[in-house]
Coordinates of C-alpha atoms in Angstrom, one line a residue:
X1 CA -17.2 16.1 -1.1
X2 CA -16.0 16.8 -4.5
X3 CA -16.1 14.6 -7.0
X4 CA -13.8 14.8 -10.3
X5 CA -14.3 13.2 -13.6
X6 CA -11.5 13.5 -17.0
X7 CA -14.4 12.1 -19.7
X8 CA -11.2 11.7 -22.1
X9 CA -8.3 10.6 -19.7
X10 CA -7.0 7.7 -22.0
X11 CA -7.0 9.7 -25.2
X12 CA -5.9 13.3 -22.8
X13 CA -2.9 11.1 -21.5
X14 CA -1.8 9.9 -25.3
X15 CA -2.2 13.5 -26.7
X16 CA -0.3 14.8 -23.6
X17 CA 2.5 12.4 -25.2
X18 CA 2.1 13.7 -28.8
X19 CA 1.8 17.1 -28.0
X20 CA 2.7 18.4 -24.8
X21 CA 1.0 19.5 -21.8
X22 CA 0.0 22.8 -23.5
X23 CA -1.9 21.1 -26.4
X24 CA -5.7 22.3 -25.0
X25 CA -4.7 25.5 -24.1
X26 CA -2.3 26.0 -27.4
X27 CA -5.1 24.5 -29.9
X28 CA -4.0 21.1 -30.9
X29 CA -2.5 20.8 -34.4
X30 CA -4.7 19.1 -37.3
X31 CA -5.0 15.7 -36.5
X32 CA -7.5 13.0 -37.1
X33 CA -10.0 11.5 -34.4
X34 CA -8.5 9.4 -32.1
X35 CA -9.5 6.5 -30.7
X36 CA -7.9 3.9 -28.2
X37 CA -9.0 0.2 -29.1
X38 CA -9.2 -3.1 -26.6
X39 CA -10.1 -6.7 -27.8
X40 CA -13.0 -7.7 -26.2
X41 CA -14.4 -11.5 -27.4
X42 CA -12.8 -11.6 -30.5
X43 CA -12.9 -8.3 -31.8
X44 CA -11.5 -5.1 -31.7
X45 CA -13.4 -2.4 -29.8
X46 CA -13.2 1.4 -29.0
X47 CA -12.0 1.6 -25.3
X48 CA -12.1 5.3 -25.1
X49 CA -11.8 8.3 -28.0
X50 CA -11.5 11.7 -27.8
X51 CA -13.9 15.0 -28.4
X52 CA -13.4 14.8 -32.2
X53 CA -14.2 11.4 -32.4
X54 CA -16.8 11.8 -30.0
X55 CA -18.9 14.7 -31.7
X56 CA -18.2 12.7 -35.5
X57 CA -20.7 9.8 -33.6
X58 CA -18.7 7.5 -32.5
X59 CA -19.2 5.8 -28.2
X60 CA -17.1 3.5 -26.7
X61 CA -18.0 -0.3 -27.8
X62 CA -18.2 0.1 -30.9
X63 CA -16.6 -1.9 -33.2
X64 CA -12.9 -0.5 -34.8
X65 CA -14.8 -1.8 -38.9
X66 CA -17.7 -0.1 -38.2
X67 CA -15.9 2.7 -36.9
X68 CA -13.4 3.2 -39.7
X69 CA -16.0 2.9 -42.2
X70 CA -17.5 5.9 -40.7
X71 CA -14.4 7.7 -40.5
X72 CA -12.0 6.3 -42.8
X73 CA -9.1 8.6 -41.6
X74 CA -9.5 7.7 -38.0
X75 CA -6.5 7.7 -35.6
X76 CA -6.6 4.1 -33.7
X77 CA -4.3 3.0 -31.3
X78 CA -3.6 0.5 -28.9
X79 CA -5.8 1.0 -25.1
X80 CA -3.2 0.2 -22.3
X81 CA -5.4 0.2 -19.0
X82 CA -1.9 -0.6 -16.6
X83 CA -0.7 2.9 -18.0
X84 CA -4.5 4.4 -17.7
X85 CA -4.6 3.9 -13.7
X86 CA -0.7 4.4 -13.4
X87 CA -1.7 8.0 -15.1
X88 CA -5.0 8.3 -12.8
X89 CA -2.6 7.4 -10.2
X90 CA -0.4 10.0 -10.4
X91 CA -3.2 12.8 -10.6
X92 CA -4.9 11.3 -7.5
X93 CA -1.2 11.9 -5.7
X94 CA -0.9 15.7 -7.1
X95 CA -4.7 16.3 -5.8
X96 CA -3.0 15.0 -1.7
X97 CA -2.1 19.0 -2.4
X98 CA -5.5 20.1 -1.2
X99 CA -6.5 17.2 0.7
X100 CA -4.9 13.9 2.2
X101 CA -8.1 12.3 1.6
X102 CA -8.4 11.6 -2.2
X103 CA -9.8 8.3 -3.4
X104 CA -10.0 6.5 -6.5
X105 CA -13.3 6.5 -8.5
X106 CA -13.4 4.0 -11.3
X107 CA -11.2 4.2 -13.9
X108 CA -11.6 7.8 -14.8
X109 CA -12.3 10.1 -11.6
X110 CA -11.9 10.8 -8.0
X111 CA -13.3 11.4 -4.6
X112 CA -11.4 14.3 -2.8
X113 CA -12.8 14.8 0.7
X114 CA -12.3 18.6 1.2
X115 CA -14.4 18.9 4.7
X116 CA -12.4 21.5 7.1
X117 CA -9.4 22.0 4.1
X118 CA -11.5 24.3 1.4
X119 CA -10.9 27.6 3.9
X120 CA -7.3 26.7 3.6
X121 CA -7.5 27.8 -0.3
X122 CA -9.6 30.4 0.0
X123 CA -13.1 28.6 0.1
X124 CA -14.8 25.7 -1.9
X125 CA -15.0 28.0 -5.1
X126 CA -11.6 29.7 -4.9
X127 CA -10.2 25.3 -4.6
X128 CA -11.7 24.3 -7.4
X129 CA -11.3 26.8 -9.6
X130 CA -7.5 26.8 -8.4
X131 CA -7.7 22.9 -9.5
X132 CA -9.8 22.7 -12.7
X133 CA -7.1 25.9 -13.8
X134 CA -3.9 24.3 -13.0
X135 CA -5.6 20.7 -14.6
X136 CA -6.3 22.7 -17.5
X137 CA -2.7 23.5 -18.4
X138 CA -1.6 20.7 -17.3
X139 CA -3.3 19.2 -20.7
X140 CA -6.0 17.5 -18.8
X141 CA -9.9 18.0 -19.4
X142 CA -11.7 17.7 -16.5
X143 CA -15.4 18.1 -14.7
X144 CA -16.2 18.9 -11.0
X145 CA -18.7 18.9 -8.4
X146 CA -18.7 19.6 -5.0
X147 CA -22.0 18.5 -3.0
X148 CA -22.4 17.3 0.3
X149 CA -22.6 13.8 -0.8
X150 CA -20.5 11.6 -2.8
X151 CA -23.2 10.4 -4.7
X152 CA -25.0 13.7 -5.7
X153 CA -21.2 14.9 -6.7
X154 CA -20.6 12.3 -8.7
X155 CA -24.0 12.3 -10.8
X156 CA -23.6 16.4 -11.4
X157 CA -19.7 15.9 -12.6
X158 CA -20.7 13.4 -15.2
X159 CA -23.9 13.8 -16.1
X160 CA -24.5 18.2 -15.3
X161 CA -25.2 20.6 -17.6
X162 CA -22.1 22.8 -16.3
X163 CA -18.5 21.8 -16.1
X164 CA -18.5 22.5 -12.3
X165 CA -21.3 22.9 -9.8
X166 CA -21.1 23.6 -6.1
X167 CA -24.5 22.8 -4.8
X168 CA -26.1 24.4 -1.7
X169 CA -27.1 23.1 1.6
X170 CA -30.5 22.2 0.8
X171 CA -31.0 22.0 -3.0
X172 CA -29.6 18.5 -3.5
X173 CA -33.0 16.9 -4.5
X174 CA -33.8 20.2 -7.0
X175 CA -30.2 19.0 -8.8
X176 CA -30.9 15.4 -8.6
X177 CA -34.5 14.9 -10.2
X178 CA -33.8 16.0 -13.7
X179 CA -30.8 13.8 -14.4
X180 CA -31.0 10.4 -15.7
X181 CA -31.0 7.0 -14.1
X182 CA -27.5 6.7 -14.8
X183 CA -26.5 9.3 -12.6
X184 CA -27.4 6.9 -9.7
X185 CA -24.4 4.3 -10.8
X186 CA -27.3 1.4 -11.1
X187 CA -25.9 -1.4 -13.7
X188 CA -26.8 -1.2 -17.2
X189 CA -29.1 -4.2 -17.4
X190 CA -30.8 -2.8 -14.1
X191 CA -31.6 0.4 -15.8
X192 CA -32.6 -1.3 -19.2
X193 CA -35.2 -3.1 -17.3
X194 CA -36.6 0.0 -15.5
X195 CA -36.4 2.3 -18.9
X196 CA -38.9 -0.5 -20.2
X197 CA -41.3 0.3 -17.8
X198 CA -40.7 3.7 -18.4
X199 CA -38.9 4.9 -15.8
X200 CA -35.4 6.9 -17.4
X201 CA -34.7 9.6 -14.5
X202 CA -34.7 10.5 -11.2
X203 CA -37.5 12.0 -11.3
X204 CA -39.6 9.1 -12.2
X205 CA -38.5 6.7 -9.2
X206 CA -38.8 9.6 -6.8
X207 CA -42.5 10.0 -6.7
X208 CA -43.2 6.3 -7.5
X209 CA -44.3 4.0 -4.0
X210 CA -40.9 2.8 -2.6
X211 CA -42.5 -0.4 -1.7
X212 CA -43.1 -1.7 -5.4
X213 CA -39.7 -1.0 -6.9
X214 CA -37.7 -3.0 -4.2
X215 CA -40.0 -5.9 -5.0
X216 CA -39.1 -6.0 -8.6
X217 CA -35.8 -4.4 -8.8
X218 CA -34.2 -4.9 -5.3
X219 CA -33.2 -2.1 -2.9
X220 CA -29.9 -1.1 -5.2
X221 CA -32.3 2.0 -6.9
X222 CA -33.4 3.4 -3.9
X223 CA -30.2 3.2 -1.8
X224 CA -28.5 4.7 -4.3
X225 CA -31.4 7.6 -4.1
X226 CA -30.7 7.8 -0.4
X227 CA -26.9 7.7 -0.5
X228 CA -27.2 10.7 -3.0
X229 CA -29.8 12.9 -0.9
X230 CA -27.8 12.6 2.2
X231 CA -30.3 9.8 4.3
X232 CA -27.9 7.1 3.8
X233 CA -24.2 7.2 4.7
X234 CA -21.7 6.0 1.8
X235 CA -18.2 6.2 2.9
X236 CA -15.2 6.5 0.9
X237 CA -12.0 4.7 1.4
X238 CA -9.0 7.3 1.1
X239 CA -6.3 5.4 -1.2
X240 CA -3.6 6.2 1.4
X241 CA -3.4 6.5 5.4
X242 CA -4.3 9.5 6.6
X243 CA -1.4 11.0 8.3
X244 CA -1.0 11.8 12.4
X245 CA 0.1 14.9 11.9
X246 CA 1.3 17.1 8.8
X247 CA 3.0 20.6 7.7
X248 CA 3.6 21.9 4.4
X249 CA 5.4 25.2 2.8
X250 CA 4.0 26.3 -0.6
X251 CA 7.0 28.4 -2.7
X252 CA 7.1 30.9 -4.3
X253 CA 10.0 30.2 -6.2
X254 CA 10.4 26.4 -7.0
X255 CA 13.7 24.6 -5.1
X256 CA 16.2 22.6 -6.5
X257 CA 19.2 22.2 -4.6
X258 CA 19.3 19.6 -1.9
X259 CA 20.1 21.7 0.8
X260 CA 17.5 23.9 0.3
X261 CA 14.7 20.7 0.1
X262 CA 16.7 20.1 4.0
X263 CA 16.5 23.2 4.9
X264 CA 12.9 23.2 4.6
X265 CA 12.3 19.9 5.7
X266 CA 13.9 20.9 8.9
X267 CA 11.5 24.0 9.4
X268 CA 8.5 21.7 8.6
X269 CA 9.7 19.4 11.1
X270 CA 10.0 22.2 13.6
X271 CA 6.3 23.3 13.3
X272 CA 5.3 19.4 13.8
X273 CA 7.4 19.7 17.4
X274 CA 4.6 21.1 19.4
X275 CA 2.0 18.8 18.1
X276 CA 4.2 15.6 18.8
X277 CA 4.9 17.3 22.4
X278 CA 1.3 18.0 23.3
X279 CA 0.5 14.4 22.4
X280 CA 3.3 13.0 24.2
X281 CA 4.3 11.0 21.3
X282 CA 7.3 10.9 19.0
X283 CA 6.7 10.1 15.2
X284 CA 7.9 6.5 13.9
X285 CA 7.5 6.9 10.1
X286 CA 8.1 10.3 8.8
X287 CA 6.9 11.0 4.8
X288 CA 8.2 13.7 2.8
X289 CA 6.2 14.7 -0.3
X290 CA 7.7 16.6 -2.7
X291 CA 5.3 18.3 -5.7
X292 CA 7.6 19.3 -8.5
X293 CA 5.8 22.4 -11.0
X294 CA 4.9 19.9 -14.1
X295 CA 2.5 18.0 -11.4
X296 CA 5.1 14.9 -10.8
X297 CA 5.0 13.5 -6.9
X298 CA 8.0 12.4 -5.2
X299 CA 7.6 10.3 -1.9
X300 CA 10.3 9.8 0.3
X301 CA 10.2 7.5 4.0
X302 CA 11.6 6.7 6.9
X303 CA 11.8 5.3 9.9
X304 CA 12.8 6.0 13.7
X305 CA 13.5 3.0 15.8
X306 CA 12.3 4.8 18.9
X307 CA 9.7 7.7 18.9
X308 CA 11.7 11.0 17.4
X309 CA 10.6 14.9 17.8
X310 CA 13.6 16.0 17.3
X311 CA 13.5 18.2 14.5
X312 CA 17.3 18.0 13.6
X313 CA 17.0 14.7 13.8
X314 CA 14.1 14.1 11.3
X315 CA 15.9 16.2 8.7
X316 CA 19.2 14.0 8.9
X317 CA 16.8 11.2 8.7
X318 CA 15.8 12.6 4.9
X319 CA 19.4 14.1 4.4
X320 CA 20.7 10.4 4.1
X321 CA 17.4 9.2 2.4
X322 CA 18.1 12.0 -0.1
X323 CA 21.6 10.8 -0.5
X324 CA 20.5 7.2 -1.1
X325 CA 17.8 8.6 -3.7
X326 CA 20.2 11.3 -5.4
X327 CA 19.7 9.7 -9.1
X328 CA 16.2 8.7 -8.6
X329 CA 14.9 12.2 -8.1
X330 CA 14.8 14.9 -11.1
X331 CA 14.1 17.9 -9.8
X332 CA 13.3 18.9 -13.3
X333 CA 12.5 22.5 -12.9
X334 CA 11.9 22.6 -9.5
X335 CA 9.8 21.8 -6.5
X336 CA 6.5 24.2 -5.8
X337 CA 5.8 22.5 -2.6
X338 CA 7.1 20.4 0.3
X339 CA 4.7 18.4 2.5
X340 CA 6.1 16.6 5.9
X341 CA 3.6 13.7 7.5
X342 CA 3.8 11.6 9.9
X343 CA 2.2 8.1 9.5
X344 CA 2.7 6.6 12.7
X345 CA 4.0 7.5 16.1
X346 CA 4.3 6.3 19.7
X347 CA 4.3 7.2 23.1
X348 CA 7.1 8.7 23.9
X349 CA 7.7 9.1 28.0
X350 CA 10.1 11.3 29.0
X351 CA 13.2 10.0 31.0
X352 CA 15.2 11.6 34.2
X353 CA 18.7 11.6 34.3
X354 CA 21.2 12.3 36.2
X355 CA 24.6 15.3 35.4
X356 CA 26.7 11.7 34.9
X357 CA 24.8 10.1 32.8
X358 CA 23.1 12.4 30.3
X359 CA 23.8 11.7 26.8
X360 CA 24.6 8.7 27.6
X361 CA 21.4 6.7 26.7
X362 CA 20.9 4.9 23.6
X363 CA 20.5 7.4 21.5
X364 CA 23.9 6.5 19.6
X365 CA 22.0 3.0 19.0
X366 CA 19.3 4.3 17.6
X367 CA 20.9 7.1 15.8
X368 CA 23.1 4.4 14.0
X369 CA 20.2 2.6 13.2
X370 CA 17.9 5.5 11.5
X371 CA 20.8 6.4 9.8
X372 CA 21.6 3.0 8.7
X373 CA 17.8 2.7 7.2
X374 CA 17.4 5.7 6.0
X375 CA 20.6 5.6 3.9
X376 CA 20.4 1.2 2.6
X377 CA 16.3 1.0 3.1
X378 CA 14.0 -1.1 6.1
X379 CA 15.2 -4.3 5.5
X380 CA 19.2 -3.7 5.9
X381 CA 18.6 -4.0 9.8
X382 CA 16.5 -6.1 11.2
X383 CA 15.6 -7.6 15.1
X384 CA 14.3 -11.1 16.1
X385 CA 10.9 -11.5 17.8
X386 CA 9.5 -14.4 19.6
X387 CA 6.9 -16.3 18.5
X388 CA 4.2 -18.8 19.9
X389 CA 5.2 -21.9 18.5
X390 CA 7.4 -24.5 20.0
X391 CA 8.6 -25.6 16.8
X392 CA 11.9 -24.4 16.4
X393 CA 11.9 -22.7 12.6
X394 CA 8.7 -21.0 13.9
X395 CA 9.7 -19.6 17.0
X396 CA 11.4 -16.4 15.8
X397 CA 10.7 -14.3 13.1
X398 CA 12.7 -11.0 11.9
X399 CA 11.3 -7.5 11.5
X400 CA 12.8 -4.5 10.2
X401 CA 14.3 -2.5 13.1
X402 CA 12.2 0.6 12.6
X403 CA 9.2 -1.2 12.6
X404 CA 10.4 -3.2 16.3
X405 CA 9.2 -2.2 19.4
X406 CA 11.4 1.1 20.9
X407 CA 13.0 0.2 24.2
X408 CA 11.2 3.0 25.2
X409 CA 7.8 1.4 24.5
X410 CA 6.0 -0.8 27.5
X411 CA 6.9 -4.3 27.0
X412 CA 4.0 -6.1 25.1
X413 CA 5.7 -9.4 24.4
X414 CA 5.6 -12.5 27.0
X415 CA 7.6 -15.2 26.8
X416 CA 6.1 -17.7 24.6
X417 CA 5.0 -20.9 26.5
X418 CA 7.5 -23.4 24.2
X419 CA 10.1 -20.9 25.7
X420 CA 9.1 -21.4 29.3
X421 CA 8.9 -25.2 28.4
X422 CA 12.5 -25.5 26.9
X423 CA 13.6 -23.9 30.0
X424 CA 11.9 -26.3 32.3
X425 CA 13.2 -29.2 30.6
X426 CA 16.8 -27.6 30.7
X427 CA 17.0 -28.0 26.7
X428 CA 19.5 -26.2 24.7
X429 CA 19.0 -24.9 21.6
X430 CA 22.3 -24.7 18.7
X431 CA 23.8 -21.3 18.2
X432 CA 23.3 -21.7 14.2
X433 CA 19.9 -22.5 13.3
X434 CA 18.8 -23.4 9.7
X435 CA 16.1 -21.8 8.0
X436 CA 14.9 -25.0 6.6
X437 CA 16.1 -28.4 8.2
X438 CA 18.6 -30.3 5.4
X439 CA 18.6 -33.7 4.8
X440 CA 21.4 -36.5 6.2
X441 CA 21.8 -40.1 5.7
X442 CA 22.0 -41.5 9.2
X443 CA 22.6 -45.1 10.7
X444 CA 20.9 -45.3 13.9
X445 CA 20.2 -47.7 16.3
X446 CA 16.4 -49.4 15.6
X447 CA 14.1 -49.0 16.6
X448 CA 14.6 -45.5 18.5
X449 CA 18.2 -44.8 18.9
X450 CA 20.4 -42.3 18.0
X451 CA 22.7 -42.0 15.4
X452 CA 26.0 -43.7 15.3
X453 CA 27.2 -41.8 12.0
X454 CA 25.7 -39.7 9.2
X455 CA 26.4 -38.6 5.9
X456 CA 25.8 -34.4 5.2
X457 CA 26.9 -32.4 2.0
X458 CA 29.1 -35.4 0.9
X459 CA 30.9 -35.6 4.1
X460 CA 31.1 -38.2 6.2
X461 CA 30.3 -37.5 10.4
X462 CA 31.0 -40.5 12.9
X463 CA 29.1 -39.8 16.3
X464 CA 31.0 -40.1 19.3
X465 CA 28.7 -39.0 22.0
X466 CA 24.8 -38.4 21.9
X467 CA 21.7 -37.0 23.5
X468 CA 18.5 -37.2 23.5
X469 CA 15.9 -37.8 22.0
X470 CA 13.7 -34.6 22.7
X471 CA 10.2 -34.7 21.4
X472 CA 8.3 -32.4 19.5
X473 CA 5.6 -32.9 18.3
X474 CA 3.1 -31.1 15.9
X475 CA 1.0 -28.0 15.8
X476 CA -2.0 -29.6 14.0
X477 CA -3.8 -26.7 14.1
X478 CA -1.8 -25.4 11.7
X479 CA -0.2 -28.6 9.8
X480 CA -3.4 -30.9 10.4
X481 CA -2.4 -34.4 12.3
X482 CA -0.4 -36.3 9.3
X483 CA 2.7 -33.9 10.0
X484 CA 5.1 -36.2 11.6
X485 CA 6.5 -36.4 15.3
X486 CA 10.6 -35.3 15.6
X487 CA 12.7 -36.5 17.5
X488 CA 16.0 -34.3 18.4
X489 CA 19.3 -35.3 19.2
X490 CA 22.5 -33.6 20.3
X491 CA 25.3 -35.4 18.8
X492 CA 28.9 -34.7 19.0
X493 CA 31.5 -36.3 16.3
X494 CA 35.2 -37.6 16.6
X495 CA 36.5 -34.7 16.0
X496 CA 34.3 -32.4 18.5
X497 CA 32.2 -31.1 16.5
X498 CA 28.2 -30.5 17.7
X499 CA 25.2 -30.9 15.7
X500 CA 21.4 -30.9 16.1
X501 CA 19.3 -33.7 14.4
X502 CA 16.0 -34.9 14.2
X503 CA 14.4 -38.0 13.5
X504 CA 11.3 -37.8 11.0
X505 CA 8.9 -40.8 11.9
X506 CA 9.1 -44.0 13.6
X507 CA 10.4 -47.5 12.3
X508 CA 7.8 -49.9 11.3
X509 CA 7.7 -52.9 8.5
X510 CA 6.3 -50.3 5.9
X511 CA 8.1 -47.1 5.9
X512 CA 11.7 -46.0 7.1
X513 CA 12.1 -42.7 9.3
X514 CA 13.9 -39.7 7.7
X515 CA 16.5 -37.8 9.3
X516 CA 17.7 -33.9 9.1
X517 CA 20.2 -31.7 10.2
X518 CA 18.6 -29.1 11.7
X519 CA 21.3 -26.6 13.5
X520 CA 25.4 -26.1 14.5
X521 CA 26.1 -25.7 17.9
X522 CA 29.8 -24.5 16.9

């Protein structure tokens, strides 16, 4: 596990802003402290500061008078934590270079699990030296630590004497004891009340009886303890899904054009074949990651309506994605590395056919329909599913057609029971139906007749022929038992004209049913 930490991010991403990317390596230019100020209560407070600021005394929580009256010259602007984890963000998406598992760690660091990745770069030292370099002129000051637990990685990148460590199978205790109780991420009030009973490191609950210490302060010390010696498991959540399968190309020269981002896309696409074959899948959502030189991530993907290997295919997939995205993309000076995923896939069975029919499948359906996608987004195209409910605005609901079920895929769907019901009865449903039922003013006959003529949208309908009524009632599980009974009618007008309406309620002395138009038969 390695754990990173950027002590100064806030006050690193504002300086990256004044200066440039190059300002730690360059020397930055005289300038007073700065610090980065958030209201908490009802005063003004330092949020974060920088190294200047830092070694002239001031900490974080401190109050902006106290600390200008210790430095009168001091530098304060305004904390903005949205921008904060949108800049954390975007680090934690250029560190998916070494690893696809990289996680979020508080507001200033992350988790990157680099288990069976580090021989790919040459080794646990050669990655993070090849990291804490390239962070480094990138603008960005930064500690590491890789251990064998999150824990122990975390406490030696904030609290070690080095700016990196890489601790060996078996010393994790020796690093652990001489660092303080903060290195165990116990609350502050927590360690407040163990520092008055002089306990302030490691060290000091290590050799003390287990027994006591969860008595008085809970088991939150010593699982901590555990988690960072390796006898209790902590896991960490990855901030994104861990892809199927995945290829990359790092460049020697940085791309630009288009057709050279395709060209390589289809060559990454290629390698992925063999692993899609041997699983006897074909990939539904594709990702293409594209790392541009000055550490900015594009992400670009789409989506196959049946399972796709094809690597020709995949690549137009991202040629009309790429089209679609032309403006949005700045290639800047260049891409340094491509990265092809694939997020989801299904099983993909191959067919027999015969000399007359090949080619002949549906592959121009579903060819239309990636392309369709890829080019206008998910939600241009989209399929109706069934649903178990026998009320009618319920019983389908739309899905993006990439996300559907391929016809290739065993059928998983049964036909709802209000389906099988509707059937029985011989019911027929309008070709139009509205999303939400609108509201008529109809006579009827009392108490449960149907309706001799009804106002809708200003215009006036007289009924000439009517049936019904078909009951449905409620799904109280779901609306509770005050939702009211319909009653449905199929009601033609003088003119010919067929419409579906419900009755809302029943007639009584008190109240006065309601009725809506609910569909259009033509």
């Amino acid at each position: 596990m390695l754990s990173i930490v950027f002590p100064h991010l806030p006050t690193d991403r504002i300086s990256r802003g004044l200066w440039g990317t190059s300002w730690l390596s360059a020397g930055r230019p005289e300038h007073p402290p700065i610090v980065l100020a958030g209201r908490e209560g009802n005063a003004m407070r330092i949020a974060a500061l920088d190294r200047v600021a830092e070694g002239a005394g001031l900490r974080p929580g401190l109050g902006i008078a106290e600390a200008r009256a210790m430095l009168p010259k001091l530098d304060v602007m305004p904390a903005d934590p949205a921008a904060d984890r949108s800049f954390l963000a975007g680090i934690a998406d250029w560190c998916d270079r070494y690893t696809p598992l990289v996680g979020i760690d508080g507001s200033d660091g992350l988790f990157l699990d680099i288990t069976g990745c580090a021989h790919l770069h040459g080794g646990e030292k050669a990655l993070m030296a090849d990291l804490l370099a390239r962070l480094f002129h990138l603008g960005l000051e930064a500690r590491a630590t890789i251990a064998a637990t999150p824990g122990l990685a975390w406490a030696l990148a904030r609290f070690g004497a080095a700016p990196a460590h890489i601790v060996d199978a078996g010393a994790e205790e020796e690093m652990l004891v001489p660092l303080p109780l903060a290195s165990l991420r116990l609350p502050a009030d927590m360690r407040d009340g163990l520092a008055r009973l002089g306990l302030v490191s490691v060290h000091d609950i290590l050799t003390m009886p287990r027994a006591p210490l969860v008595r008085r302060f809970g088991p939150l010390p010593l699982l901590r303890l555990d988690q960072a010696l390796g006898r209790e498991d902590e896991p960490i959540s990855p901030r994104r899904p861990v892809a199927l399968l995945a290829a990359e190309r790092r460049l020697a020269s940085p791309v630009v054009a288009q057709d050279d981002i395709l060209a390589i896309t289809l060559s990454l696409a290629t390698s992925l074949r063999p692993g899609l074959e041997a699983r006897g899948q074909g990939g539904r959502t594709f990702e293409l990651q594209l790392f541009r030189i000055d550490s900015r991530v594009f992400r670009l993907a789409v989506g196959a309506s049946a399972p796709l290997a094809d690597p020709a295919r995949i690549a137009g997939l991202f040629r009309e994605r790429l089209a679609a995205l032309h403006d949005d993309i700045d290639a800047g000076f260049g891409f340094e590395m491509l990265q092809l995923r694939v997020l989801s896939a299904e099983s993909a069975t191959p067919r027999q056919t015969d000399l007359a029919t090949a080619g002949a499948e549906d592959r121009p359906l579903t060819g239309f329909i990636d392309q369709v996608t890829a080019r206008l987004g998910p939600e241009s195209l989209e399929v109706m599913l069934r649903q178990e409910s026998h009320v009618p605005e319920r019983a389908a609901s739309f899905l993006p057609a990439t996300e559907a079920p391929s016809p290739d895929a065993p059928i998983r769907q049964k036909t709802p029971l209000a389906a099988r019901a509707v059937a029985a009865i011989g019911a027929v449903r309008p070709l139009r139906l509205f999303a939400r039922p609108e509201p008529v003013e109809a006579t009827a006959e009392v108490p449960e007749g149907p309706p001799m003529s009804f106002r809708w949208r200003r215009a006036l309908y007289r009924v000439r022929h009517a049936e019904g009524p078909e009951r449905i009632a409620s799904e109280w599980w779901i609306d509770g038992e005050d939702w009211p009974v319909r009653d449905y009618f199929r009601v033609e007008d003088v003119e010919g004209r067929r419409f579906w309406l419900f009755r809302e309620g029943f007639f009584s002395d008190i109240t006065m049913p309601r009725w809506f138009l609910h569909g259009l038969f033509a």
